[in-house]
Amino acid sequence: MTRSRRDDRPGIRTLLKLAATDVTPLNGTGEGEADPGLLLALARFGAAPAVVLGQDRRRQRAIAPLGPAGLRVARRGMRLAAELGLPLVTVIDTAGAAMSKAAEEGGLAAEIARSLADLVMLDAPTVCLLLGEGAGGGALALLPADRVLAAQHAWLSPLPPEGASAILYRSVDFAPEIAQAQGVRATDLRRDGIVDRIIPEEPDAAYEPRAFCERVARALEFEIARLLETPKADRLPARLARYRSLGI
């Protein structure tokens, strides 16, 4: 888990810079709101065009955690994908959504729920990339997709292991044991059917940013092309069946 939190680990901006083409950044919710921690763009991975959205972990730390406005930006990206007939790529790399009175009063919980519902029912091919840290509702809000990819050292949990350890033991010292019990690692998520494909790091994305990002881009291009070959009438039923059976 410590590898996913390194400052020099490639994030969504590095991925777009090193391994995507025709990148066109977009801003705001379309209703006068913006969130500097949520990136929304049109981009192309190889021959595959997509709407790309995700949290920028570095900017979240420097400015503010993901709030309700950020999820409204994300939902605008979902609508754009459906309206333009483009695949959607969501990128998860976050320490979690804002935990503040202002965020709750601004409708954070409701926006997480709306984001989950929109993704499950979206009329567009969807790929989720678990790029690094995946903590809390801010991560889960971008998870549902036709295909889920994960970097080798990425992880996902509704509650960070440190938080679970603090609740159970009043100390964060048991976080490694909690993480193992939760099954948050990419390999655990693959075993449990949450992740479909693990993208290797050789040995760590921070040591090989360009090679790693190019590897991710090839995986995204392959998965997008595969989804575009799937009849539209089959995609949504398969997605619904996937998430109905998850955890059973």
XYZ file of N, CA and C in Angstrom:
744
model
N 0.810 -1.205 0.000
C 0.000 0.000 0.000
C 0.845 1.257 0.000
N 2.008 1.190 0.619
C 2.861 2.376 0.633
C 3.320 2.747 -0.771
N 3.476 1.761 -1.654
C 3.889 2.068 -3.022
C 2.841 2.906 -3.742
N 1.572 2.658 -3.473
C 0.511 3.386 -4.158
C 0.449 4.843 -3.733
N 1.098 5.190 -2.612
C 1.032 6.549 -2.075
C 2.270 7.369 -2.364
N 3.216 6.816 -3.092
C 4.435 7.563 -3.409
C 4.110 8.790 -4.247
N 4.767 9.900 -3.936
C 4.535 11.129 -4.693
C 5.006 11.019 -6.136
N 5.998 10.148 -6.380
C 6.521 10.031 -7.741
C 5.847 8.917 -8.542
N 4.791 8.336 -8.003
C 4.056 7.309 -8.746
C 3.213 7.988 -9.826
N 3.181 7.433 -11.050
C 2.386 8.047 -12.114
C 0.912 8.116 -11.753
N 0.317 9.291 -11.959
C -1.107 9.492 -11.750
C -1.808 9.681 -13.083
N -3.027 10.155 -13.031
C -3.824 10.282 -14.243
C -3.217 11.294 -15.212
N -2.656 12.387 -14.713
C -2.060 13.375 -15.609
C -0.820 12.815 -16.297
N -0.022 12.052 -15.555
C 1.156 11.427 -16.164
C 0.743 10.411 -17.215
N -0.289 9.652 -16.935
C -0.791 8.672 -17.900
C -1.201 9.352 -19.197
N -1.954 10.441 -19.096
C -2.401 11.140 -20.302
C -1.229 11.783 -21.031
N -0.270 12.301 -20.285
C 0.876 12.967 -20.899
C 1.778 11.986 -21.635
N 2.037 10.821 -21.037
C 3.017 9.889 -21.587
C 2.424 8.855 -22.546
N 1.135 8.576 -22.447
C 0.629 7.405 -23.170
C -0.679 7.642 -23.915
N -1.182 8.871 -23.928
C -2.411 9.159 -24.666
C -2.140 10.225 -25.715
N -3.001 10.314 -26.698
C -2.896 11.338 -27.733
C -4.230 12.073 -27.837
N -4.202 13.192 -28.547
C -5.411 13.995 -28.778
C -6.119 14.318 -27.472
N -5.350 14.681 -26.450
C -5.927 14.959 -25.134
C -6.547 16.358 -25.127
N -7.825 16.426 -24.813
C -8.551 17.701 -24.753
C -9.180 17.838 -23.380
N -8.587 18.646 -22.497
C -9.164 18.802 -21.150
C -10.511 19.516 -21.204
N -11.396 19.113 -20.314
C -12.697 19.750 -20.149
C -12.812 20.217 -18.697
N -13.663 21.197 -18.462
C -13.750 21.752 -17.117
C -15.188 21.902 -16.672
N -15.407 21.693 -15.393
C -16.673 22.034 -14.778
C -17.776 21.020 -14.956
N -18.886 21.326 -14.299
C -20.050 20.461 -14.329
C -21.017 20.830 -15.441
N -20.751 21.966 -16.097
C -21.697 22.492 -17.071
C -22.719 23.403 -16.420
N -22.625 23.551 -15.100
C -23.552 24.399 -14.361
C -22.807 25.400 -13.481
N -21.589 25.758 -13.912
C -20.838 26.781 -13.196
C -19.967 26.283 -12.071
N -19.939 24.972 -11.833
C -19.092 24.411 -10.776
C -17.837 23.793 -11.385
N -16.793 23.752 -10.601
C -15.560 23.082 -11.010
C -14.918 22.451 -9.780
N -14.051 21.483 -10.016
C -13.308 20.853 -8.932
C -11.911 20.561 -9.459
N -10.880 21.283 -8.954
C -9.528 21.108 -9.483
C -8.933 19.732 -9.217
N -9.555 18.951 -8.333
C -9.035 17.620 -8.050
C -9.599 16.537 -8.932
N -10.558 16.894 -9.803
C -11.174 15.905 -10.692
C -10.835 16.281 -12.125
N -10.159 15.395 -12.822
C -9.764 15.653 -14.205
C -10.760 15.004 -15.161
N -11.184 15.762 -16.160
C -12.104 15.280 -17.187
C -11.521 15.665 -18.530
N -11.431 14.713 -19.450
C -10.809 14.998 -20.742
C -11.290 14.020 -21.802
N -11.162 14.445 -23.043
C -11.261 13.539 -24.181
C -9.843 13.104 -24.516
N -9.645 11.844 -24.824
C -8.304 11.352 -25.123
C -8.400 10.107 -25.992
N -7.249 9.722 -26.504
C -7.183 8.523 -27.335
C -6.037 7.637 -26.833
N -6.342 6.359 -26.612
C -5.319 5.378 -26.246
C -5.104 4.494 -27.468
N -3.961 4.657 -28.129
C -3.770 3.979 -29.400
C -4.821 4.459 -30.375
N -5.612 3.527 -30.902
C -6.673 3.885 -31.844
C -8.021 4.070 -31.158
N -8.056 3.932 -29.833
C -9.333 3.928 -29.108
C -9.611 5.284 -28.463
N -10.641 6.000 -28.929
C -11.016 7.272 -28.292
C -11.847 7.011 -27.047
N -11.811 7.954 -26.104
C -12.572 7.776 -24.865
C -12.763 9.105 -24.161
N -13.791 9.136 -23.328
C -13.912 10.172 -22.304
C -13.206 9.623 -21.066
N -12.296 10.411 -20.503
C -11.500 9.959 -19.361
C -11.795 10.854 -18.169
N -12.022 10.255 -17.024
C -12.223 11.058 -15.822
C -11.607 10.341 -14.637
N -11.134 11.122 -13.697
C -10.560 10.524 -12.500
C -9.998 11.554 -11.555
N -9.706 11.109 -10.363
C -9.156 11.982 -9.343
C -7.667 12.188 -9.555
N -7.222 13.422 -9.369
C -5.802 13.745 -9.411
C -5.314 13.786 -7.966
N -4.690 12.699 -7.536
C -4.338 12.541 -6.119
C -3.419 13.657 -5.620
N -2.458 14.083 -6.444
C -1.525 15.119 -5.996
C -2.247 16.448 -5.772
N -3.135 16.809 -6.688
C -3.842 18.077 -6.548
C -4.860 18.013 -5.410
N -5.389 16.821 -5.170
C -6.304 16.673 -4.035
C -5.584 16.985 -2.725
N -4.352 16.499 -2.598
C -3.607 16.741 -1.369
C -3.244 18.213 -1.226
N -2.894 18.857 -2.366
C -2.442 20.233 -2.321
C -3.596 21.223 -2.157
N -4.771 20.883 -2.699
C -5.879 21.842 -2.710
C -6.990 21.405 -1.759
N -7.668 20.329 -2.102
C -8.761 19.836 -1.263
C -9.145 18.437 -1.719
N -9.661 17.599 -0.811
C -10.141 16.271 -1.211
C -11.331 16.389 -2.162
N -11.650 15.287 -2.801
C -12.777 15.253 -3.721
C -14.077 15.535 -2.981
N -14.830 16.515 -3.474
C -16.091 16.878 -2.859
C -17.257 16.616 -3.789
N -18.454 17.042 -3.405
C -19.630 16.801 -4.240
C -19.528 17.424 -5.621
N -18.887 18.591 -5.726
C -18.724 19.213 -7.044
C -17.881 18.334 -7.958
N -16.857 17.669 -7.400
C -16.028 16.778 -8.197
C -16.815 15.630 -8.781
N -17.721 15.077 -7.991
C -18.540 13.978 -8.494
C -19.567 14.466 -9.507
N -19.980 15.728 -9.391
C -20.861 16.271 -10.428
C -20.099 16.475 -11.735
N -18.801 16.838 -11.634
C -17.958 16.885 -12.834
C -17.861 15.490 -13.450
N -17.657 14.487 -12.601
C -17.560 13.111 -13.091
C -18.850 12.687 -13.789
N -19.975 13.036 -13.204
C -21.243 12.655 -13.817
C -21.476 13.384 -15.132
N -20.932 14.593 -15.254
C -20.983 15.271 -16.553
C -20.200 14.464 -17.587
N -19.039 13.927 -17.192
C -18.267 13.093 -18.097
C -19.027 11.852 -18.521
N -19.771 11.271 -17.598
C -20.586 10.100 -17.944
C -21.642 10.460 -18.975
N -22.292 11.601 -18.781
C -23.310 12.035 -19.744
C -22.694 12.308 -21.109
N -21.508 12.914 -21.117
C -20.830 13.191 -22.388
C -20.525 11.905 -23.144
N -20.061 10.895 -22.421
C -19.754 9.618 -23.076
C -20.995 9.053 -23.749
N -22.130 9.107 -23.054
C -23.369 8.588 -23.631
C -23.817 9.431 -24.816
N -23.730 10.752 -24.683
C -24.199 11.649 -25.750
C -23.313 11.576 -26.993
N -22.006 11.439 -26.796
C -21.069 11.401 -27.925
C -20.874 9.991 -28.477
N -21.410 8.990 -27.791
C -21.225 7.618 -28.236
C -19.795 7.138 -28.074
N -19.115 7.618 -27.011
C -17.714 7.254 -26.776
C -17.595 6.351 -25.545
N -16.613 5.478 -25.520
C -16.347 4.707 -24.298
C -15.926 5.642 -23.167
N -16.178 5.216 -21.950
C -15.798 5.973 -20.759
C -14.717 5.208 -20.004
N -13.652 5.924 -19.631
C -12.602 5.357 -18.782
C -12.578 6.137 -17.475
N -12.834 5.461 -16.358
C -12.710 6.091 -15.040
C -11.401 5.632 -14.412
N -10.703 6.573 -13.790
C -9.402 6.283 -13.183
C -9.496 6.531 -11.685
N -9.191 5.513 -10.910
C -9.247 5.618 -9.448
C -7.836 5.726 -8.890
N -7.568 6.821 -8.212
C -6.294 7.034 -7.522
C -6.543 8.117 -6.479
N -7.062 7.744 -5.335
C -7.535 8.730 -4.374
C -7.387 8.251 -2.943
N -7.141 9.193 -2.064
C -7.121 8.894 -0.631
C -8.521 8.959 -0.042
N -9.517 9.283 -0.865
C -10.898 9.301 -0.394
C -11.567 10.636 -0.626
N -12.870 10.656 -0.452
C -13.645 11.882 -0.619
C -13.504 12.763 0.626
N -13.919 14.000 0.471
C -13.832 14.961 1.574
C -14.633 14.480 2.777
N -14.047 14.641 3.955
C -14.744 14.295 5.199
C -14.918 15.585 5.988
N -15.911 16.358 5.595
C -16.124 17.655 6.215
C -17.616 17.949 6.297
N -17.956 18.856 7.173
C -19.339 19.292 7.323
C -19.844 19.916 6.017
N -18.994 20.716 5.377
C -19.397 21.377 4.131
C -19.687 20.363 3.031
N -18.861 19.305 2.945
C -19.071 18.283 1.918
C -20.380 17.542 2.138
N -20.661 17.199 3.379
C -21.906 16.493 3.672
C -23.117 17.379 3.412
N -23.011 18.640 3.822
C -24.113 19.564 3.573
C -24.290 19.849 2.087
N -23.198 19.697 1.328
C -23.256 19.913 -0.121
C -23.767 18.716 -0.895
N -24.080 17.618 -0.203
C -24.678 16.461 -0.868
C -23.704 15.393 -1.305
N -22.588 15.231 -0.588
C -21.576 14.257 -0.998
C -22.140 12.838 -1.067
N -22.830 12.399 -0.032
C -23.355 11.025 -0.017
C -24.309 10.790 -1.173
N -25.159 11.774 -1.442
C -26.102 11.638 -2.548
C -25.375 11.587 -3.889
N -24.293 12.369 -4.035
C -23.550 12.357 -5.297
C -22.824 11.027 -5.503
N -22.332 10.431 -4.426
C -21.719 9.099 -4.540
C -22.757 8.098 -5.033
N -23.950 8.144 -4.447
C -25.021 7.228 -4.853
C -25.417 7.459 -6.311
N -25.531 8.725 -6.723
C -25.915 9.028 -8.106
C -24.834 8.572 -9.086
N -23.576 8.761 -8.702
C -22.477 8.331 -9.564
C -22.497 6.815 -9.766
N -22.711 6.069 -8.684
C -22.804 4.611 -8.776
C -23.956 4.200 -9.693
N -25.118 4.823 -9.514
C -26.281 4.482 -10.324
C -26.047 4.832 -11.792
N -25.465 6.000 -12.042
C -25.219 6.421 -13.422
C -24.258 5.467 -14.128
N -23.221 5.038 -13.419
C -22.249 4.142 -14.036
C -22.851 2.773 -14.343
N -23.626 2.260 -13.415
C -24.213 0.935 -13.625
C -25.150 0.939 -14.833
N -25.873 2.039 -15.034
C -26.886 2.098 -16.087
C -26.422 2.836 -17.341
N -25.164 3.260 -17.400
C -24.698 4.110 -18.499
C -24.784 3.408 -19.853
N -25.290 4.143 -20.834
C -25.433 3.609 -22.187
C -24.162 3.868 -22.988
N -23.052 3.362 -22.490
C -21.751 3.503 -23.162
C -20.835 2.419 -22.620
N -19.881 1.948 -23.411
C -18.899 0.985 -22.883
C -18.078 1.644 -21.786
N -17.789 0.924 -20.715
C -17.071 1.507 -19.586
C -15.908 0.626 -19.151
N -14.788 1.290 -18.875
C -13.612 0.617 -18.328
C -13.162 1.402 -17.112
N -12.924 0.726 -16.002
C -12.387 1.360 -14.803
C -10.924 0.937 -14.650
N -10.070 1.914 -14.390
C -8.660 1.653 -14.143
C -8.345 2.003 -12.701
N -8.023 0.999 -11.897
C -7.575 1.212 -10.526
C -6.068 1.433 -10.595
N -5.673 2.708 -10.550
C -4.289 3.075 -10.849
C -3.379 3.032 -9.638
N -3.941 3.324 -8.458
C -3.103 3.345 -7.259
C -3.939 3.189 -6.016
N -3.981 4.239 -5.230
C -4.734 4.236 -3.979
C -6.232 4.306 -4.275
N -7.014 3.477 -3.621
C -8.451 3.475 -3.844
C -9.203 3.411 -2.533
N -9.390 4.567 -1.907
C -9.956 4.589 -0.559
C -11.333 5.244 -0.535
N -12.255 4.621 0.166
C -13.517 5.238 0.512
C -14.501 5.423 -0.621
N -15.537 6.224 -0.323
C -16.599 6.458 -1.286
C -16.138 7.166 -2.535
N -15.079 7.973 -2.430
C -14.551 8.642 -3.610
C -14.024 7.668 -4.641
N -13.522 6.524 -4.191
C -13.057 5.486 -5.111
C -14.216 4.628 -5.603
N -15.060 4.206 -4.678
C -16.168 3.322 -5.056
C -17.120 3.995 -6.042
N -17.227 5.326 -5.978
C -18.142 6.044 -6.860
C -17.764 5.928 -8.319
N -16.508 5.579 -8.607
C -16.049 5.466 -9.998
C -15.754 4.020 -10.400
N -16.143 3.061 -9.580
C -15.766 1.669 -9.828
C -16.620 0.918 -10.844
N -17.957 0.945 -10.781
C -18.732 0.039 -11.644
C -18.415 0.246 -13.120
N -18.083 -0.835 -13.807
C -17.726 -0.751 -15.226
C -17.876 -2.128 -15.864
N -17.881 -2.134 -17.189
C -17.921 -3.404 -17.907
C -16.650 -4.210 -17.669
N -15.512 -3.502 -17.599
C -14.223 -4.145 -17.341
C -13.467 -3.309 -16.327
N -12.804 -3.974 -15.376
C -12.035 -3.293 -14.346
C -10.593 -3.780 -14.418
N -9.668 -2.842 -14.608
C -8.242 -3.140 -14.652
C -7.583 -2.571 -13.406
N -6.507 -3.186 -12.965
C -5.805 -2.691 -11.782
C -4.308 -2.791 -11.987
N -3.600 -1.743 -11.602
C -2.147 -1.816 -11.532
C -1.766 -2.807 -10.434
N -0.616 -3.410 -10.578
C -0.202 -4.490 -9.678
C -0.213 -4.074 -8.211
N 0.191 -2.842 -7.916
C 0.270 -2.402 -6.523
C -0.902 -1.503 -6.123
N -1.959 -1.523 -6.911
C -3.154 -0.758 -6.559
C -3.980 -1.516 -5.521
N -4.895 -0.801 -4.895
C -5.768 -1.431 -3.897
C -7.068 -0.651 -3.813
N -8.088 -1.278 -3.224
C -9.413 -0.663 -3.118
C -10.061 -1.095 -1.817
N -10.606 -0.129 -1.077
C -11.284 -0.452 0.175
C -12.294 0.632 0.508
N -13.498 0.242 0.989
C -14.467 1.249 1.425
C -13.942 2.093 2.582
N -13.018 1.544 3.350
C -12.411 2.247 4.473
C -10.921 1.910 4.472
N -10.032 2.912 4.473
C -8.600 2.614 4.492
C -8.250 1.715 5.674
N -7.325 0.800 5.492
C -6.952 -0.099 6.601
C -6.548 0.637 7.872
N -5.917 1.809 7.730
C -5.551 2.573 8.924
C -6.802 2.998 9.696
N -7.851 3.395 8.949
C -9.095 3.780 9.607
C -9.761 2.610 10.298
N -9.765 1.462 9.627
C -10.357 0.271 10.240
C -9.575 -0.140 11.477
N -8.253 -0.044 11.406
C -7.417 -0.392 12.560
C -7.689 0.548 13.729
N -7.848 1.842 13.419
C -8.119 2.816 14.487
C -9.462 2.547 15.157
N -10.456 2.133 14.360
C -11.775 1.838 14.925
C -11.730 0.583 15.803
N -11.035 -0.437 15.312
C -11.025 -1.707 16.036
C -10.085 -1.713 17.232
N -8.911 -1.069 17.058
C -7.863 -1.200 18.068
C -7.396 0.128 18.660
N -8.024 1.240 18.213
C -7.602 2.569 18.657
C -6.140 2.840 18.345
N -5.668 2.251 17.264
C -4.286 2.416 16.814
C -4.212 2.055 15.338
N -3.326 2.735 14.603
C -3.160 2.396 13.185
C -2.100 1.307 12.986
N -1.535 0.808 14.064
C -0.436 -0.149 13.970
C -0.848 -1.481 13.355
N -2.152 -1.773 13.357
C -2.611 -3.060 12.841
C -3.100 -2.964 11.393
N -2.783 -1.853 10.725
C -3.249 -1.657 9.349
C -2.819 -2.776 8.403
N -1.575 -3.278 8.452
C -1.203 -4.370 7.537
C -2.057 -5.617 7.717
N -2.327 -5.993 8.975
C -3.163 -7.157 9.222
C -4.599 -6.918 8.752
N -5.092 -5.708 8.957
C -6.444 -5.362 8.509
C -6.523 -5.430 6.989
N -5.508 -4.909 6.317
C -5.501 -4.919 4.848
C -5.553 -6.346 4.316
N -4.803 -7.233 4.966
C -4.816 -8.633 4.535
C -6.187 -9.258 4.757
N -6.805 -8.946 5.892
C -8.129 -9.498 6.193
C -9.197 -8.923 5.266
N -9.079 -7.655 4.908
C -10.044 -7.019 4.020
C -9.935 -7.526 2.586
N -8.748 -7.966 2.185
C -8.541 -8.393 0.803
C -8.579 -7.232 -0.165
N -7.779 -6.201 0.112
C -7.846 -4.963 -0.665
C -6.878 -4.931 -1.846
N -5.904 -5.822 -1.886
C -4.874 -5.770 -2.925
C -5.423 -6.198 -4.277
N -4.720 -5.793 -5.331
C -5.170 -6.111 -6.687
C -5.356 -7.611 -6.882
N -4.447 -8.407 -6.340
C -4.570 -9.856 -6.499
C -5.803 -10.396 -5.773
N -6.110 -9.824 -4.598
C -7.321 -10.223 -3.863
C -8.573 -9.828 -4.647
N -8.554 -8.628 -5.212
C -9.702 -8.135 -5.976
C -9.911 -8.968 -7.235
N -8.815 -9.412 -7.829
C -8.920 -10.292 -9.012
C -9.524 -11.634 -8.606
N -9.098 -12.165 -7.500
C -9.626 -13.450 -7.001
C -11.117 -13.363 -6.729
N -11.553 -12.206 -6.214
C -12.951 -12.048 -5.822
C -13.851 -11.565 -6.957
N -13.298 -11.414 -8.155
C -14.114 -11.052 -9.301
C -14.394 -9.565 -9.448
N -13.748 -8.732 -8.638
C -13.933 -7.280 -8.743
C -13.057 -6.718 -9.850
N -11.853 -7.241 -9.976
C -10.904 -6.836 -11.020
C -10.814 -7.934 -12.060
N -10.768 -7.546 -13.342
C -10.674 -8.517 -14.430
C -9.243 -8.770 -14.882
N -8.396 -7.765 -14.737
C -7.045 -7.873 -15.309
C -6.077 -7.036 -14.489
N -4.907 -7.589 -14.191
C -3.872 -6.875 -13.450
C -2.756 -6.474 -14.415
N -2.373 -5.209 -14.360
C -1.303 -4.687 -15.213
C -0.013 -4.711 -14.406
N 1.012 -5.423 -14.860
C 2.232 -5.568 -14.058
C 3.012 -4.266 -13.910
N 3.706 -4.172 -12.797
C 4.675 -3.107 -12.555
C 6.036 -3.775 -12.443
N 7.035 -3.228 -13.090
C 8.315 -3.936 -13.227
C 9.488 -3.093 -12.729
N 9.755 -3.089 -11.409
C 8.991 -3.727 -10.325
C 7.989 -2.776 -9.684
N 8.061 -1.481 -10.050
C 7.223 -0.470 -9.429
C 6.987 0.627 -10.452
N 5.735 1.074 -10.573
C 5.405 2.099 -11.564
C 6.234 3.363 -11.390
N 6.620 3.671 -10.155
C 7.405 4.883 -9.905
C 8.791 4.802 -10.540
N 9.311 3.586 -10.746
C 10.644 3.413 -11.318
C 10.626 3.368 -12.845
N 9.466 3.168 -13.424
C 9.364 3.030 -14.884
C 8.093 3.730 -15.389
N 7.975 5.039 -15.137
C 6.707 5.718 -15.435
C 6.277 5.623 -16.889
N 7.198 5.835 -17.822
C 6.795 5.794 -19.235
C 6.414 4.382 -19.660
N 7.242 3.417 -19.351
C 6.952 2.039 -19.741
C 5.649 1.561 -19.105
N 5.448 1.917 -17.836
C 4.218 1.514 -17.158
C 2.999 2.164 -17.811
N 3.065 3.461 -18.063
C 1.919 4.158 -18.668
C 1.617 3.619 -20.060
N 2.642 3.300 -20.811
C 2.416 2.727 -22.145
C 1.771 1.349 -22.035
N 2.159 0.591 -21.025
C 1.548 -0.727 -20.778
C 0.059 -0.556 -20.430
N -0.231 0.437 -19.604
C -1.619 0.719 -19.243
C -2.421 1.123 -20.479
N -1.837 1.988 -21.308
C -2.540 2.460 -22.503
C -2.863 1.310 -23.453
N -1.928 0.378 -23.610
C -2.193 -0.779 -24.475
C -3.333 -1.632 -23.911
N -3.338 -1.789 -22.587
C -4.412 -2.570 -21.966
C -5.758 -1.875 -22.149
N -5.790 -0.560 -21.995
C -7.031 0.184 -22.194
C -7.511 0.089 -23.633
N -6.585 0.228 -24.571
C -6.956 0.135 -25.987
C -7.559 -1.229 -26.296
N -6.947 -2.278 -25.773
C -7.448 -3.632 -26.011
C -8.846 -3.812 -25.437
N -9.037 -3.379 -24.193
C -10.334 -3.575 -23.540
C -11.430 -2.743 -24.202
N -11.105 -1.520 -24.594
C -12.095 -0.671 -25.266
C -12.494 -1.288 -26.599
N -11.503 -1.738 -27.374
C -11.805 -2.356 -28.669
C -12.677 -3.594 -28.495
N -12.372 -4.360 -27.473
C -13.152 -5.575 -27.195
C -14.602 -5.229 -26.851
N -14.786 -4.178 -26.048
C -16.143 -3.773 -25.677
C -16.918 -3.228 -26.869
N -16.229 -2.495 -27.746
C -16.904 -1.942 -28.919
C -17.360 -3.034 -29.879
N -16.720 -4.187 -29.815
C -17.135 -5.316 -30.647
C -18.331 -6.064 -30.048
N -18.624 -5.804 -28.766
C -19.752 -6.464 -28.109
C -21.054 -5.777 -28.514
N -22.062 -6.512 -28.936
C -23.340 -5.877 -29.288
C -23.865 -5.028 -28.144
N -24.337 -3.851 -28.493
C -24.824 -2.911 -27.486
C -25.910 -3.533 -26.610
N -26.765 -4.340 -27.212
C -27.868 -4.950 -26.459
C -27.376 -5.947 -25.419
N -26.131 -6.416 -25.552
C -25.606 -7.404 -24.606
C -24.838 -6.766 -23.451
N -24.356 -5.538 -23.658
C -23.472 -4.927 -22.673
C -24.156 -4.660 -21.341
N -25.281 -3.980 -21.371
C -25.941 -3.614 -20.118
C -26.400 -4.834 -19.330
N -27.049 -5.828 -19.951
C -27.427 -7.021 -19.173
C -26.219 -7.710 -18.524
N -25.095 -7.754 -19.251
C -23.894 -8.379 -18.684
C -23.369 -7.575 -17.500
N -23.401 -6.247 -17.610
C -22.935 -5.392 -16.515
C -23.834 -5.555 -15.290
N -25.138 -5.566 -15.503
C -26.074 -5.737 -14.396
C -25.891 -7.095 -13.714
N -25.712 -8.130 -14.521
C -25.498 -9.462 -13.950
C -24.210 -9.504 -13.149
N -23.187 -8.827 -13.635
C -21.887 -8.801 -12.943
C -22.037 -8.231 -11.545
N -22.719 -7.094 -11.416
C -22.782 -6.438 -10.116
C -23.872 -6.994 -9.218
N -24.845 -7.667 -9.796
C -25.811 -8.369 -8.951
C -25.161 -9.555 -8.241
N -24.246 -10.213 -8.931
C -23.648 -11.440 -8.386
C -22.386 -11.175 -7.592
N -21.900 -9.937 -7.570
C -20.651 -9.629 -6.885
C -20.776 -9.917 -5.393
N -19.852 -10.703 -4.880
C -19.857 -11.014 -3.459
C -20.725 -12.185 -3.054
N -21.471 -12.750 -4.013
C -22.333 -13.894 -3.687
C -21.522 -15.188 -3.725
